[in-house]
Coordinates of C-alpha atoms in Angstrom, one line a residue:
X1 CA 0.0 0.0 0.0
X2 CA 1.4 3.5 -0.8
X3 CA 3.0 5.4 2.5
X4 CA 0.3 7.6 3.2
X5 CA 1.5 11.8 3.0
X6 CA 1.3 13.2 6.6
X7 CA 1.5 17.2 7.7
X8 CA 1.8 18.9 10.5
X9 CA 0.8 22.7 11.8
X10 CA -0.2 24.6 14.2
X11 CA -3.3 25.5 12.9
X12 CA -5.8 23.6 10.4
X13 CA -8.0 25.9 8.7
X14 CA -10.4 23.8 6.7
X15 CA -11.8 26.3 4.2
X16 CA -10.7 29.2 1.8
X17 CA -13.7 31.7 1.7
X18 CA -13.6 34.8 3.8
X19 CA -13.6 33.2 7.0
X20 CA -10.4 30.7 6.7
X21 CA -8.6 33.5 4.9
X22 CA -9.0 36.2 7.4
X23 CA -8.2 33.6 10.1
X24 CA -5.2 32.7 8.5
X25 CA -3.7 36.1 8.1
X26 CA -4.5 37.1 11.7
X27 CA -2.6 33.7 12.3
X28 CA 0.3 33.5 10.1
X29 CA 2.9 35.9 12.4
X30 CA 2.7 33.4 15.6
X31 CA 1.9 29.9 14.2
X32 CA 2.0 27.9 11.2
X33 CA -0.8 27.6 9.0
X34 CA -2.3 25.1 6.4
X35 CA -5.6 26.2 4.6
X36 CA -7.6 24.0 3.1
X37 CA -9.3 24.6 -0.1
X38 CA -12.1 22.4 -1.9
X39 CA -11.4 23.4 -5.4
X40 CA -9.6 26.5 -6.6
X41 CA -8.3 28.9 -4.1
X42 CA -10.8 31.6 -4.8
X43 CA -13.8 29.3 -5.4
X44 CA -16.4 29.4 -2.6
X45 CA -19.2 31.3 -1.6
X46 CA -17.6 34.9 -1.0
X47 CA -16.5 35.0 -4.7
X48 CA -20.7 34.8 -5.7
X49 CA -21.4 37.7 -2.7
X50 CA -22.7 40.7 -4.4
X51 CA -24.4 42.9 -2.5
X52 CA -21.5 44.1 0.7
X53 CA -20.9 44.4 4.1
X54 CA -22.9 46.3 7.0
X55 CA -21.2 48.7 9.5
X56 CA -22.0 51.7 11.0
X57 CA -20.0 54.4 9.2
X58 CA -22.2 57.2 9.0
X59 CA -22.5 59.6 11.5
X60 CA -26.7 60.0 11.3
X61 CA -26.5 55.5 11.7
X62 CA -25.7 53.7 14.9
X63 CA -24.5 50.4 16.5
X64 CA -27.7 50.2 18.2
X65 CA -29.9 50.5 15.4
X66 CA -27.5 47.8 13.7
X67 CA -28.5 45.5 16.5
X68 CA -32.4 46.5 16.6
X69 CA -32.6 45.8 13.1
X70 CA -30.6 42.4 13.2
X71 CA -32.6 41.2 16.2
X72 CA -35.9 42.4 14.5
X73 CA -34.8 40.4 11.2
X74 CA -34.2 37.7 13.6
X75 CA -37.7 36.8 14.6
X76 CA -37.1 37.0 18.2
X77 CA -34.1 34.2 18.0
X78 CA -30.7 36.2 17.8
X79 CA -28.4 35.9 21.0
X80 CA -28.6 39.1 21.6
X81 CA -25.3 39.1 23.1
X82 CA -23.6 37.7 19.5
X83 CA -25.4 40.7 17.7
X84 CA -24.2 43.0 20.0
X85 CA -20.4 41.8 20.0
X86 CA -20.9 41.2 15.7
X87 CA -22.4 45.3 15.8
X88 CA -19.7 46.9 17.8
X89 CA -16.7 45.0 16.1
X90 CA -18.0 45.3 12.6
X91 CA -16.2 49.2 11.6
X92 CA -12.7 47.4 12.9
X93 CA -13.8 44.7 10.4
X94 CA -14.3 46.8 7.9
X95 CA -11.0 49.2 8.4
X96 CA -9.1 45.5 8.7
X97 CA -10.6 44.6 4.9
X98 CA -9.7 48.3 3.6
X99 CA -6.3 48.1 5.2
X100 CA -5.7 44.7 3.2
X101 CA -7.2 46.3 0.1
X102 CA -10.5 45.7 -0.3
X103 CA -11.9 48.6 -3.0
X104 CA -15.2 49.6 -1.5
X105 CA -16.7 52.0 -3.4
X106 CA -16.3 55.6 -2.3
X107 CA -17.1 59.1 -3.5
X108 CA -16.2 62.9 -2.7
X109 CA -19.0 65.0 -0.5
X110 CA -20.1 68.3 -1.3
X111 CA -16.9 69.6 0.4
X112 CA -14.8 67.5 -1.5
X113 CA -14.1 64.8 1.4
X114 CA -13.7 61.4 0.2
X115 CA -16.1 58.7 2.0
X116 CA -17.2 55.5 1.3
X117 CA -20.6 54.9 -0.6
X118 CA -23.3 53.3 1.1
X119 CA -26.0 51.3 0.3
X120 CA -29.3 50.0 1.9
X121 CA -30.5 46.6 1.7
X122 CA -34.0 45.1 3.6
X123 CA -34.2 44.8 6.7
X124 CA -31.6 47.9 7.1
X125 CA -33.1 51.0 8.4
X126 CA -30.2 53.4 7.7
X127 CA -27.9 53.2 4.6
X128 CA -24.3 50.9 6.0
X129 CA -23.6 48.5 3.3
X130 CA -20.1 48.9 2.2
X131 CA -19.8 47.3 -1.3
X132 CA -17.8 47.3 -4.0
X133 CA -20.4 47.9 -7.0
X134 CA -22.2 44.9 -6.9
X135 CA -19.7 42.3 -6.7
X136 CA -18.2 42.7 -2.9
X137 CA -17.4 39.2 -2.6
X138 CA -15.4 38.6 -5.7
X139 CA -13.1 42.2 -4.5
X140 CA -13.0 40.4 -0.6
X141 CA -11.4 37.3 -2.1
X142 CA -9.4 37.9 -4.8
X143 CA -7.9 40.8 -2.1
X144 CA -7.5 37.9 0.6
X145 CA -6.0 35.3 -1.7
X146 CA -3.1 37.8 -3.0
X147 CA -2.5 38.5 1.1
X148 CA -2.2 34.6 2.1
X149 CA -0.1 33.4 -1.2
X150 CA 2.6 35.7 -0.3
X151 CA 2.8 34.5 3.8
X152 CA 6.1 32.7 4.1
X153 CA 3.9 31.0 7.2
X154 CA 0.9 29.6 4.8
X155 CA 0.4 26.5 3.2
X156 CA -2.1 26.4 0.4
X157 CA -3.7 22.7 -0.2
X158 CA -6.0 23.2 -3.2
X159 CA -8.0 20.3 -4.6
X160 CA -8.5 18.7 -0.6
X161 CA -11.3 17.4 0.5
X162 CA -11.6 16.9 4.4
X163 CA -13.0 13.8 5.2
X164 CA -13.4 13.7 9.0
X165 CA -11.8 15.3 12.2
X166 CA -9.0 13.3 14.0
X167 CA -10.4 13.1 17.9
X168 CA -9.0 12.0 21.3
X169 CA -11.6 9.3 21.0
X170 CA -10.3 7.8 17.8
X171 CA -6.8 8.1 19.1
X172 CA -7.8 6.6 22.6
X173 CA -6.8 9.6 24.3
X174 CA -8.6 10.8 27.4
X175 CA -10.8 14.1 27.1
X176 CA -12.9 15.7 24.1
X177 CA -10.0 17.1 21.8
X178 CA -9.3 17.7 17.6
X179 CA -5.7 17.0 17.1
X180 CA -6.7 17.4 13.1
X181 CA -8.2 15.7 10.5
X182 CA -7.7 13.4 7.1
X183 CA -8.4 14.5 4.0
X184 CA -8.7 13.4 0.5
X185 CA -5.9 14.8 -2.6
X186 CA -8.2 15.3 -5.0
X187 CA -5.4 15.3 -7.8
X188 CA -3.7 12.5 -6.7
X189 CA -6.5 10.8 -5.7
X190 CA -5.3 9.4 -2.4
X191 CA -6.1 10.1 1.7
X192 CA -3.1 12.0 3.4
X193 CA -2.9 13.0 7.5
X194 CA -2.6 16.5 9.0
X195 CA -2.0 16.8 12.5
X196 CA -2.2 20.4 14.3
X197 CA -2.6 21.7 17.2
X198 CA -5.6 23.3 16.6
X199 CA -8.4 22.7 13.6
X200 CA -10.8 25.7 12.5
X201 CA -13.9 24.7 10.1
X202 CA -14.6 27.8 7.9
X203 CA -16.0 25.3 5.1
X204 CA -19.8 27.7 4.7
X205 CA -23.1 26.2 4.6
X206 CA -25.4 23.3 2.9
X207 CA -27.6 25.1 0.1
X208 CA -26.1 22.5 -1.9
X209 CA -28.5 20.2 -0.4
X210 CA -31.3 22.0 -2.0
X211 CA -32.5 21.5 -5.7
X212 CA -32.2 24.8 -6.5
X213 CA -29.6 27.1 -4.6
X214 CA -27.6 30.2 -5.2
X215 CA -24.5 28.8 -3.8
X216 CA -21.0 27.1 -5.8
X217 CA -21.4 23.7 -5.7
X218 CA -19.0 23.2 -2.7
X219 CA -21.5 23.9 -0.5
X220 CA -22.1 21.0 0.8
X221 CA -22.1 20.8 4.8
X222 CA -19.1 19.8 5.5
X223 CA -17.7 20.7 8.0
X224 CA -21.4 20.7 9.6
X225 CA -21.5 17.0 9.2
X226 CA -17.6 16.1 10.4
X227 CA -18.1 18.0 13.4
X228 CA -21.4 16.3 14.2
X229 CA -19.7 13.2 13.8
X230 CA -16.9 14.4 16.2
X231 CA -19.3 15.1 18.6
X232 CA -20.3 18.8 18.3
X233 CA -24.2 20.3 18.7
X234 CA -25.7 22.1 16.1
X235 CA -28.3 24.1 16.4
X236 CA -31.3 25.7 14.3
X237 CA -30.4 24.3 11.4
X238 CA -34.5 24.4 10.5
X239 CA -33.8 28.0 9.1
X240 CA -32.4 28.0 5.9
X241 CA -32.9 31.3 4.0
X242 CA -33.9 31.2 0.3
X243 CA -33.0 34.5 -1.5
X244 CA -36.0 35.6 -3.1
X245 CA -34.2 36.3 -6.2
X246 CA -32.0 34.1 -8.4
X247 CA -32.1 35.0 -12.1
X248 CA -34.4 32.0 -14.1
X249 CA -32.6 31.3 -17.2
X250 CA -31.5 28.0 -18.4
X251 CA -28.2 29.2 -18.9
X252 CA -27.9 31.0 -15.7
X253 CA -28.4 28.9 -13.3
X254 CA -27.8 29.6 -9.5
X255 CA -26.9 32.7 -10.6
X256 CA -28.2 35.9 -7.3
X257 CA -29.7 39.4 -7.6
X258 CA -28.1 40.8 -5.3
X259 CA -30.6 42.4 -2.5
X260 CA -29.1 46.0 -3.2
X261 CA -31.4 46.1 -6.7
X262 CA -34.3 46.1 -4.4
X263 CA -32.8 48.5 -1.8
X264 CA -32.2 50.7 -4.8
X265 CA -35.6 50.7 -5.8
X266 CA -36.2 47.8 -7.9
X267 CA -39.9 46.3 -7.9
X268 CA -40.9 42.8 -7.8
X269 CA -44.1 42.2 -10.3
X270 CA -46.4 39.8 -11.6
X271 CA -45.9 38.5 -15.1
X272 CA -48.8 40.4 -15.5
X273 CA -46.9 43.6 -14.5
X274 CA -48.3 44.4 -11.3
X275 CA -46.8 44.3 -8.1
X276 CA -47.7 42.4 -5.5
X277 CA -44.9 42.6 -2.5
X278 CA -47.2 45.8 -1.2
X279 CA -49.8 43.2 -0.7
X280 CA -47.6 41.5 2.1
X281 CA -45.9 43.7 3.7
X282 CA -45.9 47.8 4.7
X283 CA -42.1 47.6 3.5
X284 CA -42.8 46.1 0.8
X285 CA -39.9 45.2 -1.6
X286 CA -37.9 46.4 1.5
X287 CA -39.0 43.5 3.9
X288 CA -37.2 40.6 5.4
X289 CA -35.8 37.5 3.0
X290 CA -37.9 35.2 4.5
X291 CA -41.1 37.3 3.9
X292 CA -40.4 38.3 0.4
X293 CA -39.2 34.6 -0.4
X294 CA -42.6 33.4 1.0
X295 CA -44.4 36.1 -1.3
X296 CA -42.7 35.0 -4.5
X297 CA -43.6 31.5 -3.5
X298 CA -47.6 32.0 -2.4
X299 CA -47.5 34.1 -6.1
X300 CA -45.8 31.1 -8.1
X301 CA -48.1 28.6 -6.9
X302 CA -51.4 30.6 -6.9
X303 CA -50.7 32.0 -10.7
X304 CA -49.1 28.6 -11.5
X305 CA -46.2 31.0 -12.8
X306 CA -42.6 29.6 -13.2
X307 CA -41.0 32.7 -12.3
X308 CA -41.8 36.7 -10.8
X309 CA -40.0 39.6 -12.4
X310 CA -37.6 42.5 -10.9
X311 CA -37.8 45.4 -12.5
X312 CA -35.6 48.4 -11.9
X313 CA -35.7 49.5 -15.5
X314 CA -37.6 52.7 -14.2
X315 CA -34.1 53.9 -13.0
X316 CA -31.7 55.7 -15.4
X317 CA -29.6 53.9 -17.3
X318 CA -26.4 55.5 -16.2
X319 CA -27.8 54.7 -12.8
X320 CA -28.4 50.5 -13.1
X321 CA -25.0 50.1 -15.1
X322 CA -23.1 52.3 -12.5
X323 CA -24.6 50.3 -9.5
X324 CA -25.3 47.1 -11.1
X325 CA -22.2 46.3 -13.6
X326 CA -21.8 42.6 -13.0
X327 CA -25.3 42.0 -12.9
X328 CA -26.2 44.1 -16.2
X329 CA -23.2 42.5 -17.9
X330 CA -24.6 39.1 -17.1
X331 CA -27.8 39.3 -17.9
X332 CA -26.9 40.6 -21.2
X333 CA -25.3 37.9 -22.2
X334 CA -28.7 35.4 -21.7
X335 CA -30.3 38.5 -23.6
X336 CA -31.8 40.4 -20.7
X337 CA -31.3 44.2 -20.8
X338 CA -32.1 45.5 -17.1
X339 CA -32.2 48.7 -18.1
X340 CA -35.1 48.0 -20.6
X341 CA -36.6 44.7 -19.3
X342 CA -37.3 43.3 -15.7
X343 CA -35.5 40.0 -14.8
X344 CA -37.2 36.6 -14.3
X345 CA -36.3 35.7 -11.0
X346 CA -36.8 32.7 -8.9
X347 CA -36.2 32.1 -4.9
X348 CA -33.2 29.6 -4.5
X349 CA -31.5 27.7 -1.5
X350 CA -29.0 30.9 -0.5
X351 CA -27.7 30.3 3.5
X352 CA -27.7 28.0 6.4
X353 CA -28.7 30.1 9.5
X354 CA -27.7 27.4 11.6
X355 CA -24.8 25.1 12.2
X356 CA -21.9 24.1 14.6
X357 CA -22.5 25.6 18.1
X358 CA -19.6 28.7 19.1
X359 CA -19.5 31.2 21.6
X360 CA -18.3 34.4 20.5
X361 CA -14.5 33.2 20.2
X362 CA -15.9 30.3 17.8
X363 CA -15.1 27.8 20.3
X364 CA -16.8 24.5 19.9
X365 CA -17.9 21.8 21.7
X366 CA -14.5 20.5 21.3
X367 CA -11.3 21.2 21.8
X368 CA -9.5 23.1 20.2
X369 CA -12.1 22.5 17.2
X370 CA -13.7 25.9 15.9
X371 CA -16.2 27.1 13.6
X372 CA -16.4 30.2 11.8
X373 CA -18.5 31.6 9.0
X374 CA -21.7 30.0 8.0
X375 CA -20.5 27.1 8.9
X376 CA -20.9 28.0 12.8
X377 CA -24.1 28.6 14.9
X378 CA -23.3 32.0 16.9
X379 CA -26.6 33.6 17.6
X380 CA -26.1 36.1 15.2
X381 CA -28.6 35.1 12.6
X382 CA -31.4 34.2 15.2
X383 CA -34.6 32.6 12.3
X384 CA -33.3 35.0 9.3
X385 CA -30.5 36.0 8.6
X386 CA -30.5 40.1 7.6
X387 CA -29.0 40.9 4.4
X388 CA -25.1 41.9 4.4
X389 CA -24.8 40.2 7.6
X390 CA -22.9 37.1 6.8
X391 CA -19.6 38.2 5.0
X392 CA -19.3 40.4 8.5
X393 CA -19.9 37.5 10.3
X394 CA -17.3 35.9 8.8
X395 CA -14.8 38.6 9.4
X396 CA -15.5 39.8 12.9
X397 CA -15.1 35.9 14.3
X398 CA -12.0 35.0 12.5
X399 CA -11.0 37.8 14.2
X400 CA -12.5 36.8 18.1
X401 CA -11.5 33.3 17.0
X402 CA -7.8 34.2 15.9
X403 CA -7.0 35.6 19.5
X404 CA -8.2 32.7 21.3
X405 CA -5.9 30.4 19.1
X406 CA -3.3 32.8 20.0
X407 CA -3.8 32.3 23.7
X408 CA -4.0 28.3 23.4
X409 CA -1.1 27.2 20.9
X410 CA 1.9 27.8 23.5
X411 CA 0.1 25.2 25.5
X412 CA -1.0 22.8 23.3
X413 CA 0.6 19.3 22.9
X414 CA 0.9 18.9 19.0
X415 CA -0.1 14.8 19.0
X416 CA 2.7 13.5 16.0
X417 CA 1.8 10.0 16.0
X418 CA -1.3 10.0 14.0
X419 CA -2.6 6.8 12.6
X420 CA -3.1 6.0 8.6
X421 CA -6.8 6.0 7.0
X422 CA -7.2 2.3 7.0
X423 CA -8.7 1.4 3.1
X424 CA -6.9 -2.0 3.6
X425 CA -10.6 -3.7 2.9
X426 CA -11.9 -1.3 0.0
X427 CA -12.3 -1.4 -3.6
X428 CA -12.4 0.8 -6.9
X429 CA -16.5 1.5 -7.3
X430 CA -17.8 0.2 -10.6
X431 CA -21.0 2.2 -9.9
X432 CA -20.8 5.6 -9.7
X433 CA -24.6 6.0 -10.5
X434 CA -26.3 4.8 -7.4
X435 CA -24.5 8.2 -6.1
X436 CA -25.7 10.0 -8.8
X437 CA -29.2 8.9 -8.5
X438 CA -28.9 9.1 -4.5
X439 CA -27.4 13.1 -5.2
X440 CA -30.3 13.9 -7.2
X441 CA -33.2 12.1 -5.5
X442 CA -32.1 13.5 -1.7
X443 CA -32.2 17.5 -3.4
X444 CA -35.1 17.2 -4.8
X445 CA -37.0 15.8 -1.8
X446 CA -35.5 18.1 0.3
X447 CA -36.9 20.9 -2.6
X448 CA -40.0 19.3 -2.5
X449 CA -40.8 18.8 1.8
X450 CA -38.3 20.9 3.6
X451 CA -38.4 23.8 1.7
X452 CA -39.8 27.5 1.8
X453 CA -43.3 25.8 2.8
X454 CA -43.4 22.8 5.1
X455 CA -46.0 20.4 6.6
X456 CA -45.5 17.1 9.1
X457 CA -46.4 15.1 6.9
X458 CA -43.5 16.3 4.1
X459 CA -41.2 16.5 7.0
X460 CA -42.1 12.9 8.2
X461 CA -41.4 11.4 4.4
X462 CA -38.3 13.3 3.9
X463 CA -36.9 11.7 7.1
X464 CA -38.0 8.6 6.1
X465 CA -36.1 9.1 2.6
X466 CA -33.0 10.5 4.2
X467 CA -32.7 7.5 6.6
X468 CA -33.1 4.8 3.3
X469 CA -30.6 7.0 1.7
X470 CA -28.3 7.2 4.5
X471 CA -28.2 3.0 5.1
X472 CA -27.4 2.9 1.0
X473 CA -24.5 5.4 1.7
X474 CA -23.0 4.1 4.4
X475 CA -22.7 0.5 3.3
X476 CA -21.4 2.5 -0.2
X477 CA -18.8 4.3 2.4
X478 CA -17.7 1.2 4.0
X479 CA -17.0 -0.9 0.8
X480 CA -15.2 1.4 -2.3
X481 CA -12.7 3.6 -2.4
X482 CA -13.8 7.6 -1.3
X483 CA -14.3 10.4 -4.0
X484 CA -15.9 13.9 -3.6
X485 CA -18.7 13.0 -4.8
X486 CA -18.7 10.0 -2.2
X487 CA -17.6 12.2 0.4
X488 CA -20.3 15.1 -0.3
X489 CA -23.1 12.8 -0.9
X490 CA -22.5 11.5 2.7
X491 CA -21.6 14.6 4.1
X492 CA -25.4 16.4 2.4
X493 CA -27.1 12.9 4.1
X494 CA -26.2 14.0 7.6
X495 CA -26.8 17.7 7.1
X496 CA -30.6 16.6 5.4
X497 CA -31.3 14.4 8.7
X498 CA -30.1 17.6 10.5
X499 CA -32.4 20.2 9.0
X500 CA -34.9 17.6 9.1
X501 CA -34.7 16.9 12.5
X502 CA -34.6 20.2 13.9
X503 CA -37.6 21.5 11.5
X504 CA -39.8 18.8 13.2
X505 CA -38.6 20.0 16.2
X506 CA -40.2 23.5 15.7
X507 CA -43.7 23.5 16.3
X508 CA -44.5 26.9 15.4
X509 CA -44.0 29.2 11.9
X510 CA -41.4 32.1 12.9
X511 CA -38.6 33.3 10.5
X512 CA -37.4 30.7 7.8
X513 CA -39.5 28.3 9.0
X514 CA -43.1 28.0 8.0
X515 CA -44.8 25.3 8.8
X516 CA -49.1 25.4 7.5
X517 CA -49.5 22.7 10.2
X518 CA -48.1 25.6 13.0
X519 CA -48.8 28.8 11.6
X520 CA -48.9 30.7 14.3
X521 CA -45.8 31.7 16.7
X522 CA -44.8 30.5 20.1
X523 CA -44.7 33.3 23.1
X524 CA -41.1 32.3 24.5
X525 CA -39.3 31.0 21.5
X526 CA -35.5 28.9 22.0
X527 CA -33.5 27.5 19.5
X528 CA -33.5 23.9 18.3
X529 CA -30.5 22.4 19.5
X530 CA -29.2 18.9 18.6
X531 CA -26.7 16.9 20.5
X532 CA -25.1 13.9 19.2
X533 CA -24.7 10.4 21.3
X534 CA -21.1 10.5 22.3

């Protein structure tokens, strides 16, 4: 058998979005540091986040109202305490970014001062989205990628899939520890070992698990599931948000509409031309994901539509290009012109509210195993997540998250003696399509009964389906060789069960979560919170 390829670090960082990269960098001057990317360095979810940032920069805005509109877009389930640390920390974010490059937009004030250009999303009561035009995400990794390639004190493993976390338990060790993790060489084709003295999942959420999602396709749970199987909780992983608006093309799929169109005036209509979001809401195009999602939906099914429109082509056309340049340039080429037409528009599968449980220095259940991103459950989200929240998210607890590891790595045993991943007793698969057909027939259940609108009785028959599904994988696990698609497929499985799980759980409609058997909402509201059998 070939000698298996072993590393060793001080940190892991499993993930190569915003989260990982910023964790890294605060990292790299006091330890050494592997990152861990799925596919390409700069693919991930940051590089598709369009609309920006939120912090208070402007003198008539304020931390508080930050944190009154978070916890209001929250449906009564944020800790308040994580939206309060996430508001007060967020303009050191943001100065961080801009002192590692970031281009946020900016212009000059009637006095000729040079500030940075602020938008307003919904959910947002004052303008405090920092953006750079309408591809934020894109600027935030390509600017974090060029920091980390050039760090004497960071390895770069593109191509890796992490398989699952290396624990005391599996070493035979006493106590609840991560002393790192094995993961699959996607090139070579072939398991190697890292061993650090910390591990930090930063590996984003599980929209992949949908039919229809906004998200890359390495969004698939990952580091949701490993930790789960480590031993971690999770908690409300019910609430998954569907952006309202996902261009429907068929050659554009999963590609977003940024938020910002709306918050810059855009309506939504009927393909009759009429709006209808005034209907649901007093803020009408303005309101909550999870309301305007909900609207699009109810206006599908009762018009037996396949699509809604967005139409800012009321706006001058210097205007949409300016603001919108990605967005214009992209629907052009499917033959949409914004600035003439509306935009067919779909809600998709867009962000996993929920995950591994932190506190506010992304500490696990385990340690020296943390979570940060949308991978981790801080409290911030609460049942809906508010637009421009998330890539903040990400920066403010790699940050919180980087000073704890700072504090724990002079006193940390690195364990060197890892064992090999053990595929003495596998083979090469010869059938690749009972994953395929598994991949598809898991999304679109989950599509079909855990989706924007739920019922028990969906709920009840997706669990059913997931727990057929997860018997077929594991005996598929246990007997061939691994592959991403292997790996991924199990990995969605246990993130289904999850959201599954939880959503029956909930026995009340409140944020992401509607459920026509509980419509109404309970008086003292807690999060679902799942613990695994150690």
């Amino acid at each position: 058998m070939q000698q298996q390829k072993k590393h060793l670090c001080d940190v892991l960082i499993i993930g190569s979005g915003a989260a990982g990269l910023s964790l890294a960098l605060h990292l790299a001057d006091n330890a050494k540091v592997i990152v861990l990317s799925k596919g390409p360095l700069r693919e991930g979810s940051t590089l598709y986040a369009q609309g920006g940032i939120a912090a208070v920069f402007d003198e008539n805005d304020s931390i508080a109202s930050h944190v009154d509109d978070t916890l209001i877009a929250g449906a009564g389930l944020c800790e308040a305490a994580a939206v309060q640390f996430t508001a007060e920390h967020a303009k050191d974010a943001m100065e961080w970014l801009i002192a590692q490059g970031v281009p946020f937009d900016q212009y000059k004030d009637e006095d000729g001062v040079l500030k940075y250009h602020l938008t307003r999303e919904g959910g947002h009561s004052h303008r405090r989205i920092l953006h750079a035009a309408d591809a934020t995400g894109r600027a935030v990794q390509i600017t974090l990628v060029e920091q980390v390639k050039g760090h004497p004190n960071i390895q770069l493993l593109e191509n890796y899939n992490a398989i699952d976390l290396i624990t005391s338990s599996k070493l035979g060790l006493a106590g609840q520890k991560c002393h790192g993790a094995y993961v699959w060489n996607r090139d070579e084709e072939c398991v190697e070992v890292i061993g650090a003295k910390c591990v930090a999942l930063a590996t984003g959420g599980a929209s992949k698990v949908y039919l229809y999602t906004s998200n890359p396709d390495v969004a698939s749970g990952d580091g949701i599931a490993m930790a789960w199987r480590a031993g971690c909780s999770v908690a409300n992983m019910e609430f998954n948000q569907f952006h309202p608006t996902s261009l429907y093309h068929p050659e554009a799929q999963n590609y977003l509409i940024t938020e910002a169109m709306r918050g810059e005036g855009a309506y939504l209509k009927r393909p009759d031309g009429s709006r209808f979001m005034p209907d649901f809401d007093e803020r009408a195009e303005l309101a909550p994901r999870d309301i305007v999602a909900r609207a699009i939906d109810y206006e599908m099914k009762k018009l037996g539509a396949h699509c809604v429109y967005l139409d800012i082509s009321h706006k001058p056309k210097d205007f949409i290009i300016e603001h919108f340049p990605t967005i214009y340039a992209k629907c052009l080429s499917v033959g949409i012109d914004i600035t003439k037409q509306p935009i067919p528009v779909v809600p998709a599968a867009h962000y996993t509210c929920g995950g591994v449980m932190t506190n506010l220095n992304g500490q696990t259940d385990i340690d020296n195993l943390y979570a940060v991103g949308e991978v981790a459950y801080t409290g911030l989200h609460g049942a809906n997540r508010m637009a421009s929240n998330s890539l903040l998210e990400c920066i403010v607890f790699a940050q919180s998250a980087a000073r704890h590891i700072k504090q724990q790595l002079e006193s940390t045993r690195l364990v060197t003696e890892l064992p090999c991943w053990d595929e003495s007793r596998v083979t090469d698969s010869d059938e690749e399509v009972v994953i395929t057909h598994n991949w598809h027939e898991l999304r679109l259940f989950m599509w079909d009964y855990v989706g924007i609108v739920r019922t028990e009785k969906r709920l009840e028959r997706a669990l059913h389906r997931v727990e057929l599904l997860q018997r077929e994988i594991q005996d598929y696990y246990r007997n061939f060789r691994v592959s991403n698609n292997l790996l991924e497929l199990r990995n969605l499985t246990m993130v289904a069960e999850l959201i599954i799980r939880s959503a029956m759980q909930r026995k009340e409609s409140r944020g992401l979560h509607y459920n026509l058997d509980y419509p109404e909402q309970l008086a003292k509201p807690t999060p679902t919170i799942l613990t695994p059998v150690r």
